[in-house]
Amino acid sequence: ISTLLCAYRSAELHEVRRKMRASRGLSPCESDSLFFANERLLDRQGGQLSDREKLLARGHNRLCSLPLLTYALIQCDALRPGKGTFRPTIDARCAASSNLSAMPPASLARGIAPRIEVWLSGDDCREPVVDSVNMNMEALRQVIMEYQPVRDEQSSPDASDISFPVLFVDSPRLVMVFDCRYLDNSQSLVPIREKIKISDTLLSLVEIAAQSYRVPAPIYYFLGGSSNANFNEVTPISLLHDILLEDSGTSDGVSDYHAWTAKIAEEVLEEIDAESKDSSR
């Protein structure tokens, strides 16, 4: 909260100095090209950000990811509350805390916020169609809708002839390829029992990701048909929900990332109002 408050006060001070230079006929400084008052200050109109997003420093080119990074950090295995399929023991939490201090930066980043990419099924897909997806179900569904196949009655029922969106998830806890048909069990185009294929490029990427950690991550393929995962122990949807950190609650009872940022923004606004009242006395 103190960092976000400082970011807002810095924006106010920058705007005062910018106006002062303009009134004296001085040239704008270099930092003015990166500063947009209507994306940083509450009393300015015409920007694309809401008041809550301004309070969360979304208009700051370096601090814009701070709230999500902080929320992802408190959702790591060492700190996140146990629910669903995530029920760690105290020993597991201690091990996760120790691993955080020993991980190289790339592994630490994926441990805090898993990498989620959208690929297409089939042999021809050589790269992700979306290389970064927000970690909540609503955003995920919106992205997937853009790549859902459209078929008519004359189309072949064979799943191998269709390119379906699949998720590639990379984290120290698991590496997973997830057939997006599992998001909707009422999918009528092709039954889930029809297995789809993925490219050799994605298969190789899965193996490389799993071996990139000190302890190789378990690999799950959910591609329809028979899977290498034991469905008596785990389901595709439950694993996916565990990965979507923005939909996870916090230990103090906040339901999800949206509710948490609303609470943070409210506290930042209270601090701004309190400081403004003190300065006007």
XYZ file of C-alpha atoms in Angstrom:
281
model
C 0.000 0.000 0.000
C 2.819 2.395 0.831
C 4.399 1.810 -2.595
C 1.117 2.485 -4.400
C 0.578 5.595 -2.285
C 4.063 6.857 -3.148
C 3.375 6.176 -6.837
C 0.230 8.293 -6.691
C 1.916 11.152 -4.831
C 4.768 11.000 -7.334
C 2.244 11.412 -10.170
C 0.742 14.463 -8.458
C 4.185 16.033 -8.013
C 5.181 15.241 -11.595
C 2.043 16.966 -12.908
C 2.738 20.086 -10.813
C 6.284 20.280 -12.151
C 5.113 19.671 -15.725
C 2.645 22.565 -15.504
C 5.292 24.787 -13.956
C 7.739 24.122 -16.808
C 4.998 24.720 -19.379
C 4.032 28.038 -17.781
C 7.656 29.198 -17.997
C 7.995 28.150 -21.627
C 10.516 25.422 -20.852
C 10.815 22.273 -22.958
C 9.300 19.055 -21.569
C 11.736 16.764 -19.813
C 12.399 13.209 -20.996
C 10.142 11.621 -18.374
C 7.139 13.624 -19.621
C 6.913 11.348 -22.660
C 6.136 8.413 -20.362
C 3.725 10.272 -18.098
C -0.009 10.495 -18.824
C -1.911 12.358 -16.124
C -5.302 10.969 -17.190
C -3.974 7.440 -16.536
C -2.471 8.289 -13.140
C -4.651 10.878 -11.379
C -8.238 10.513 -10.158
C -9.386 14.013 -11.130
C -8.490 13.583 -14.806
C -10.874 12.406 -17.512
C -10.270 10.836 -20.898
C -8.074 7.928 -19.889
C -8.746 4.243 -20.427
C -8.172 3.235 -16.806
C -10.775 3.186 -14.054
C -10.217 4.979 -10.738
C -9.397 1.645 -9.101
C -6.770 0.883 -11.742
C -5.205 4.320 -11.262
C -4.943 3.701 -7.519
C -3.270 0.355 -8.288
C -0.622 2.134 -10.439
C -1.748 0.451 -13.655
C -0.741 3.602 -15.496
C 2.856 3.395 -14.229
C 5.091 1.677 -16.776
C 7.161 -0.097 -14.099
C 4.750 -0.628 -11.217
C 1.719 -1.738 -13.237
C 2.290 -5.425 -12.402
C 3.035 -4.906 -8.702
C -0.465 -5.812 -7.372
C -0.650 -9.023 -9.430
C 2.917 -9.973 -8.499
C 2.156 -9.435 -4.804
C -1.062 -11.454 -5.027
C 0.708 -14.265 -6.882
C 3.421 -14.305 -4.219
C 0.929 -14.797 -1.381
C -0.637 -17.588 -3.464
C 2.582 -19.616 -3.664
C 2.598 -23.054 -2.040
C 4.285 -21.721 1.075
C 1.548 -19.182 1.851
C -1.716 -19.934 -0.015
C -4.656 -21.394 1.936
C -5.393 -25.076 1.408
C -8.587 -25.878 -0.497
C -9.746 -28.106 -3.330
C -6.974 -30.504 -4.329
C -4.355 -28.273 -2.674
C -3.973 -29.563 0.908
C -0.282 -29.247 1.785
C 1.206 -30.493 5.030
C 3.299 -28.242 7.253
C 6.410 -30.023 5.971
C 5.361 -29.296 2.385
C 4.931 -25.608 3.187
C 8.359 -25.477 4.841
C 9.901 -27.177 1.816
C 8.220 -24.671 -0.496
C 9.594 -21.786 1.574
C 13.098 -23.242 1.372
C 12.800 -23.762 -2.370
C 11.838 -20.113 -2.883
C 15.172 -19.002 -1.470
C 17.146 -21.486 -3.590
C 15.399 -21.199 -6.990
C 17.085 -19.420 -9.901
C 15.114 -16.360 -11.099
C 13.423 -18.111 -14.059
C 12.149 -20.986 -11.918
C 11.122 -18.612 -9.126
C 9.039 -16.562 -11.566
C 7.163 -19.666 -12.727
C 6.756 -20.807 -9.135
C 5.076 -17.522 -8.233
C 3.029 -17.173 -11.431
C 2.811 -20.248 -13.711
C 3.339 -19.809 -17.431
C 0.064 -20.364 -19.331
C 0.052 -20.442 -23.134
C -2.615 -21.289 -25.698
C -1.609 -23.672 -28.481
C -3.608 -25.416 -31.193
C -3.834 -29.159 -31.594
C -2.429 -30.870 -34.660
C 1.011 -31.578 -36.104
C 1.498 -28.163 -37.707
C 1.443 -25.912 -34.627
C 5.009 -24.737 -33.966
C 4.393 -21.869 -31.528
C 1.680 -20.630 -29.152
C -1.146 -18.566 -30.589
C -1.321 -16.699 -27.259
C 1.882 -16.603 -25.195
C 0.433 -15.152 -21.995
C -3.017 -15.627 -20.463
C -4.434 -13.904 -17.385
C -4.794 -16.335 -14.511
C -8.574 -16.285 -14.109
C -11.308 -18.394 -15.686
C -13.230 -15.498 -17.255
C -10.194 -14.205 -19.151
C -9.225 -17.742 -20.112
C -12.639 -18.498 -21.604
C -12.608 -15.257 -23.589
C -9.249 -16.130 -25.155
C -10.279 -19.704 -25.930
C -13.518 -18.579 -27.593
C -11.443 -16.860 -30.298
C -9.862 -20.181 -31.309
C -12.789 -22.569 -30.974
C -13.344 -24.487 -34.238
C -16.438 -23.732 -36.290
C -17.933 -26.736 -38.059
C -20.925 -27.436 -40.236
C -22.925 -30.616 -40.743
C -20.674 -31.741 -43.620
C -17.499 -31.570 -41.514
C -15.682 -34.762 -40.600
C -16.403 -36.017 -37.039
C -12.765 -37.056 -36.676
C -11.072 -34.928 -33.998
C -7.711 -35.286 -35.747
C -9.031 -33.125 -38.608
C -9.819 -30.185 -36.315
C -7.524 -27.734 -34.530
C -8.690 -27.329 -30.945
C -7.206 -24.848 -28.448
C -5.052 -26.493 -25.775
C -3.351 -24.966 -22.759
C 0.297 -25.435 -21.934
C 0.911 -24.871 -18.216
C 4.446 -24.679 -16.828
C 5.093 -24.536 -13.080
C 7.323 -26.310 -10.522
C 4.261 -28.136 -9.201
C 3.192 -29.578 -12.573
C 3.584 -29.309 -16.318
C 0.301 -29.852 -18.122
C -1.221 -29.888 -21.584
C -4.941 -29.319 -21.198
C -7.559 -29.899 -23.902
C -9.890 -26.896 -23.624
C -12.896 -29.090 -24.419
C -12.747 -30.062 -20.725
C -13.940 -26.555 -19.874
C -17.325 -27.450 -21.313
C -18.454 -31.037 -20.861
C -21.493 -30.266 -23.009
C -19.210 -29.697 -26.029
C -21.117 -31.359 -28.849
C -18.657 -30.965 -31.740
C -16.483 -33.903 -30.723
C -16.957 -36.043 -27.599
C -14.182 -35.907 -25.017
C -13.520 -39.583 -25.662
C -12.036 -38.528 -29.028
C -8.331 -37.923 -28.454
C -6.548 -35.038 -30.164
C -2.905 -34.827 -31.211
C -0.333 -32.184 -30.392
C 2.785 -31.241 -32.329
C 6.273 -32.573 -31.684
C 7.294 -29.007 -30.867
C 4.871 -28.841 -27.946
C 5.799 -32.356 -26.798
C 9.456 -31.349 -26.695
C 8.623 -28.143 -24.846
C 6.745 -30.126 -22.201
C 9.753 -32.367 -21.558
C 12.164 -29.421 -21.427
C 9.911 -27.540 -18.987
C 9.549 -30.522 -16.666
C 13.320 -31.086 -16.553
C 14.120 -27.409 -15.991
C 13.468 -27.691 -12.249
C 15.765 -29.133 -9.626
C 13.116 -31.775 -8.967
C 11.448 -32.597 -12.319
C 7.789 -31.586 -12.316
C 5.130 -34.253 -12.951
C 3.613 -34.160 -16.439
C -0.115 -34.373 -17.161
C -1.673 -34.773 -20.602
C -5.419 -34.173 -20.803
C -6.118 -34.571 -24.498
C -9.311 -36.601 -24.548
C -9.445 -40.365 -24.825
C -7.225 -42.199 -22.353
C -4.910 -39.964 -20.325
C -1.720 -40.612 -18.394
C -3.438 -39.050 -15.352
C -5.400 -41.150 -12.886
C -8.867 -39.629 -12.931
C -9.656 -41.360 -9.617
C -7.086 -39.118 -7.963
C -7.282 -35.910 -9.971
C -9.467 -34.282 -12.609
C -8.441 -31.852 -15.362
C -10.695 -29.068 -14.095
C -9.455 -29.329 -10.496
C -5.831 -29.002 -11.620
C -6.679 -26.039 -13.822
C -8.505 -24.253 -11.002
C -5.419 -24.661 -8.807
C -3.325 -22.901 -11.472
C -5.687 -19.927 -11.925
C -4.298 -17.829 -9.090
C -6.540 -14.829 -9.673
C -9.570 -16.976 -8.787
C -7.979 -18.213 -5.542
C -8.821 -16.764 -2.143
C -6.442 -15.480 0.508
C -5.796 -16.622 4.042
C -7.729 -13.625 5.439
C -10.942 -14.585 3.615
C -10.785 -12.436 0.445
C -12.472 -14.418 -2.336
C -10.275 -13.622 -5.368
C -7.854 -11.189 -6.987
C -10.608 -8.790 -8.074
C -11.939 -8.491 -4.521
C -8.406 -8.174 -3.138
C -7.460 -5.317 -5.493
C -10.737 -3.550 -4.685
C -9.819 -3.727 -0.996
C -6.257 -2.482 -1.659
C -7.477 0.398 -3.840
C -9.937 1.439 -1.131
C -7.175 1.542 1.467
C -4.913 3.560 -0.830
C -7.745 6.043 -1.417
C -8.305 6.353 2.338
C -4.617 7.159 2.822
C -4.744 9.781 0.047
C -7.828 11.421 1.565
C -6.298 11.360 5.061
C -3.073 12.994 3.849
C -5.025 15.617 1.896
C -7.059 16.539 4.986
C -3.914 16.796 7.109
C -2.191 19.053 4.565
C -5.227 21.371 4.337
C -5.237 22.080 8.080
